[in-house]
Amino acid sequence: MSATDSRTARPRTVHRTNPVLPRDGGPAVRYVWAITRLSLGFVFFWAFADKLFGLGHSTASKQAWIHGGHPTLGFLKFSAAGPFKGFYHFIAGAAWADWLFMLGLAGIGAALLLGVGMRVAAGAGVVMLVMMWSVVLPPDSNVVMDDHLIYALVIVGLALVGAGDTLGFGRWWSRTRLVRRFPVLR
């Protein structure tokens, strides 16, 4: 908004802040980020639980990891397309790939749900999500963008704004001796 100073006849700018959504990360902003963190954490942790126990959402009980199934086999073997198809077919169902995938889902999900280790969770989450995006290239609904890349950006944003401090244990975690010594664990 511009106004004119009558003494100098020069326009001056008047800055107004929005009292409902303050730019300094007021309570509303912090809670939106916290709920986003919890929601994304549930996405990761649900995928882990479904693949571990075969809850029937995307993994049948007989294909559950606890029943000898391979969490990476179906998607990597039958959905892979594009320039990395051969690589993903090669690692599909490998025990080390299953373990890394499941530990990643559980670890990222737990970190987001608890609000601790957000920087590590963001790094691991970006790697996992970009790899999942690269399994099917180009994506079905867009030549470049899909939900995996959006989630990757969101998880980085969650770490940058300290979303674990609201409705999570982030503040307590950041004061621990371990995190003070190794801040990357924040």
C-alpha positions as a printed NumPy array, in Angstrom:
array([[  0.   ,   0.   ,   0.   ],
       [  1.413,   3.4  ,  -0.903],
       [  0.67 ,   6.745,   0.68 ],
       [  1.961,  10.232,  -0.053],
       [  3.872,  12.224,   2.525],
       [  2.38 ,  15.719,   2.27 ],
       [  5.619,  17.438,   3.336],
       [  7.804,  15.948,   0.604],
       [  5.2  ,  14.787,  -1.916],
       [  7.112,  11.488,  -2.175],
       [  5.28 ,   8.226,  -1.974],
       [  6.091,   6.123,   1.067],
       [  5.356,   2.469,   1.609],
       [  3.27 ,   1.361,   4.547],
       [  3.858,  -2.264,   5.536],
       [  1.076,  -4.122,   7.219],
       [  1.329,  -7.549,   8.764],
       [ -1.387, -10.14 ,   8.633],
       [ -2.496, -10.725,  12.24 ],
       [ -4.024, -14.117,  11.364],
       [ -0.962, -15.62 ,   9.66 ],
       [  2.169, -13.89 ,  10.915],
       [  5.316, -14.26 ,   8.827],
       [  7.416, -15.059,  11.887],
       [  6.006, -18.564,  12.273],
       [  3.211, -17.826,  14.683],
       [  1.112, -20.593,  16.21 ],
       [ -1.085, -21.144,  13.142],
       [  1.924, -21.601,  10.861],
       [  3.678, -23.901,  13.339],
       [  0.587, -26.092,  13.703],
       [  0.086, -26.359,   9.934],
       [  3.696, -27.559,   9.56 ],
       [  3.297, -29.934,  12.523],
       [  0.126, -31.476,  11.085],
       [  1.826, -31.782,   7.692],
       [  4.759, -33.542,   9.402],
       [  2.449, -35.956,  11.218],
       [  0.513, -36.646,   8.02 ],
       [  3.62 , -37.396,   5.985],
       [  4.996, -39.481,   8.844],
       [  1.805, -41.53 ,   8.775],
       [  2.209, -42.056,   5.009],
       [  5.683, -43.537,   5.542],
       [  4.822, -45.537,   8.65 ],
       [  1.626, -46.934,   7.14 ],
       [  3.564, -48.143,   4.081],
       [  6.027, -49.85 ,   6.449],
       [  3.266, -51.529,   8.505],
       [  1.319, -52.6  ,   5.411],
       [  4.366, -54.222,   3.828],
       [  5.505, -55.772,   7.111],
       [  2.172, -57.318,   8.141],
       [  0.235, -57.427,   4.855],
       [ -2.662, -55.315,   6.088],
       [ -4.413, -55.695,   2.749],
       [ -4.166, -52.123,   1.542],
       [ -1.429, -52.551,  -1.049],
       [  0.12 , -55.747,   0.33 ],
       [ -1.847, -58.958,   0.748],
       [ -1.271, -60.921,   3.953],
       [  0.424, -63.782,   2.109],
       [  2.917, -61.296,   0.583],
       [  3.797, -59.668,   3.928],
       [  7.454, -59.396,   4.83 ],
       [  6.866, -61.435,   8.018],
       [  5.489, -64.233,   5.808],
       [  8.542, -64.284,   3.544],
       [  7.394, -61.696,   1.013],
       [  9.731, -59.195,  -0.603],
       [  8.596, -55.569,  -0.171],
       [ 10.592, -54.359,  -3.181],
       [  9.738, -57.157,  -5.59 ],
       [  6.32 , -56.236,  -6.973],
       [  6.818, -52.539,  -7.631],
       [ 10.373, -52.789,  -8.934],
       [  9.806, -55.922, -11.01 ],
       [  6.463, -55.088, -12.615],
       [  6.195, -51.282, -12.594],
       [  9.722, -50.182, -13.506],
       [  9.958, -48.356, -16.814],
       [ 12.271, -45.876, -18.42 ],
       [ 16.035, -45.475, -18.314],
       [ 16.562, -47.198, -14.935],
       [ 14.333, -50.218, -15.585],
       [ 17.26 , -52.664, -15.761],
       [ 18.753, -51.438, -12.498],
       [ 15.45 , -51.716, -10.633],
       [ 14.75 , -55.175, -12.076],
       [ 18.204, -56.23 , -10.869],
       [ 17.624, -55.154,  -7.247],
       [ 13.939, -56.185,  -7.073],
       [ 13.453, -58.619,  -4.215],
       [ 17.106, -58.58 ,  -3.099],
       [ 17.338, -59.049,   0.673],
       [ 19.565, -55.986,   1.133],
       [ 17.139, -53.83 ,  -0.894],
       [ 14.187, -55.11 ,   1.148],
       [ 15.988, -54.325,   4.412],
       [ 17.072, -50.842,   3.312],
       [ 13.591, -50.045,   2.015],
       [ 11.816, -51.238,   5.151],
       [ 14.295, -49.586,   7.528],
       [ 13.935, -46.387,   5.521],
       [ 10.132, -46.445,   5.684],
       [ 10.134, -47.193,   9.421],
       [ 12.9  , -44.734,  10.292],
       [ 11.585, -41.841,   8.234],
       [  8.032, -42.482,   9.425],
       [  9.049, -42.688,  13.091],
       [ 11.241, -39.566,  12.862],
       [  8.414, -37.564,  11.309],
       [  5.797, -38.843,  13.742],
       [  8.015, -38.116,  16.758],
       [  9.525, -34.89 ,  15.392],
       [ 13.123, -35.995,  16.049],
       [ 16.007, -36.505,  13.669],
       [ 14.289, -34.345,  11.089],
       [ 17.473, -33.502,   9.154],
       [ 18.465, -37.148,   8.766],
       [ 14.874, -38.089,   7.943],
       [ 14.745, -35.354,   5.301],
       [ 17.972, -36.523,   3.672],
       [ 16.952, -40.184,   3.697],
       [ 13.419, -39.302,   2.612],
       [ 14.629, -37.283,  -0.375],
       [ 16.872, -40.148,  -1.504],
       [ 14.061, -42.703,  -1.14 ],
       [ 11.429, -40.513,  -2.783],
       [ 13.615, -39.522,  -5.738],
       [ 14.494, -43.185,  -6.267],
       [ 10.801, -44.12 ,  -6.169],
       [ 10.091, -41.33 ,  -8.66 ],
       [ 12.823, -42.632, -10.965],
       [ 11.343, -46.15 , -11.078],
       [  8.625, -45.038, -13.481],
       [  9.942, -42.467, -15.919],
       [  8.292, -40.517, -17.307],
       [  5.534, -40.338, -14.683],
       [  2.039, -41.209, -15.886],
       [  0.309, -37.873, -15.324],
       [  3.11 , -35.412, -16.067],
       [  6.351, -35.546, -18.039],
       [  8.448, -34.681, -14.96 ],
       [  6.536, -33.995, -11.762],
       [  4.705, -36.438,  -9.511],
       [  3.778, -36.808,  -5.849],
       [  7.16 , -38.305,  -4.885],
       [  8.962, -35.094,  -5.811],
       [  6.341, -32.987,  -4.017],
       [  6.78 , -35.11 ,  -0.872],
       [ 10.569, -34.696,  -1.185],
       [ 10.185, -30.9  ,  -1.211],
       [  7.752, -30.99 ,   1.702],
       [ 10.035, -33.155,   3.841],
       [ 12.91 , -30.714,   3.272],
       [ 10.605, -27.842,   4.228],
       [  9.602, -29.674,   7.405],
       [ 13.234, -29.982,   8.458],
       [ 14.027, -26.369,   7.584],
       [ 11.189, -24.892,   9.648],
       [ 11.768, -27.126,  12.663],
       [  8.362, -28.75 ,  12.366],
       [  9.299, -31.33 ,  14.998],
       [  9.181, -28.698,  17.748],
       [  5.384, -28.38 ,  17.621],
       [  3.338, -31.464,  18.529],
       [  6.584, -33.432,  18.674],
       [  9.707, -34.054,  20.684],
       [ 11.978, -31.82 ,  18.565],
       [ 12.753, -29.271,  21.267],
       [ 13.625, -31.909,  23.818],
       [ 15.643, -33.839,  21.213],
       [ 17.651, -30.754,  20.229],
       [ 18.716, -30.254,  23.867],
       [ 20.122, -33.769,  24.281],
       [ 23.864, -34.132,  24.617],
       [ 24.016, -36.285,  21.459],
       [ 22.338, -33.678,  19.257],
       [ 24.321, -30.806,  20.764],
       [ 27.463, -32.726,  19.854],
       [ 26.197, -33.783,  16.387],
       [ 23.73 , -31.081,  15.2  ],
       [ 23.021, -32.95 ,  11.967],
       [ 20.882, -35.277,  14.108],
       [ 18.484, -32.447,  14.907]])
